[in-house]
Phi, psi and omega in degrees: 000132179300143178279148177294130180203161167238133185235145177227148182250136174236114173085179182194182189269138183304332180262005172070035183258154172279154175291345167059032178080002181287156178281131176295157175284322192222122174245134177239139187231130169268105187274094189243143172118005181300315182296316180294324177299315180293316182299322181293344180250007180069029183252158174293158184301326181299329178296323177294320179294322178294319177295325177295324177295324176293326176295326176300318179301316179294320180296317179297319179299314180293321181297317179295319181295329183282342185090011178302143180269320185226135175228122178248131181241127178281091191273321183205111182278162176298332178285341181296340177296342180280351179290169181300150181305324181294318181290321177299318178297320178297316182294315180291326176295321178294320177299315180298319180300314183290328176296321184279332190244348185241342185296321180300321178294317178297321178299318180295338178268008179066027177275130175266130184251131174230151178238134178233138180138187179275071188300328184302338183292346179276354179091160188296323183294311180291324177300322179296322178291322176298316180295322179296320179296319179294317181296316183300321187258006190301327185261008179291149188245007178270215179303136171264121180254115176259125176252117179275111185238130185049047187254141172215131184297319180295317179299320179299316180293320178299314181296323177295320179298317178298317180296319178294318179298320179294322178296322177295316181297327180279356181081014182271349185216128176281126179307326180289347180270355181286121177220188183298325179295321178297315179299314181301323181291342180260002177277164179296337182263019180308132180089354179254131179296147177300149180295139173280329184222135169242126183248138171230131178266172173083007175084002177276145186239064177204163182272339178051049172067031184251121174047053187296316178289314188289340185270010188309320182236021178288147169284136181255132179231123180247120181256144178283331186292149177283150187305318180299343178268359182295133186232177173299323177296324178299314180298315181296328177293323175300317178297323177296317178299314180301319181297339180266353183278147172256123183251118184243346180051043175094348180283156177288149175299149180292000000 
């Protein structure tokens, strides 16, 4: 049975082709609704975050089965630091637990793990664990899992702009040579294809500072279900929606 959703399309393909049921290379997900899921059950917010972590496991299973190459999860936004100290501690504690107890399993599945964001804000101990996870899985050839941690799209663009400006000041880059490719190479996602699909759960219809540059032509899918309820069927339904979209990337329909 189709899941309740509202869907919006952003962009299309330069040659005006349909995705034709093909599997996208890259799906990015804004995992929203953990707090509301917990509140609706009279549970503390940490219970929602733990249930959301289980949804990640289901999502990964479906992504691997589909043949997807890249999956990006908005795990902790730069704005999440504004939450109460107890909730931030719960979130970082949950992250530490999964780094210590789940990375080996992901490694055995040939999943490559990358982290994007202002990772230094988590402190040296947790940063060391993040680095160990990246090193352990660096040569894996299966699904690439990007976890956006302390990430904000505007901040990413600002940092890329500063890096480009410094290259110009050093005489390494001609200002007239700056184009979209140069900007992309200075983003945290350099070398990663832009997402074909961005999904947001919980019925909210906004990007919330997520992959602002990279989402220029992504298909947008908004699901009503809360993230802890996300299932393998939910992921497959997203793929079905993508398969029905026509992507033109600004070109006129044929």
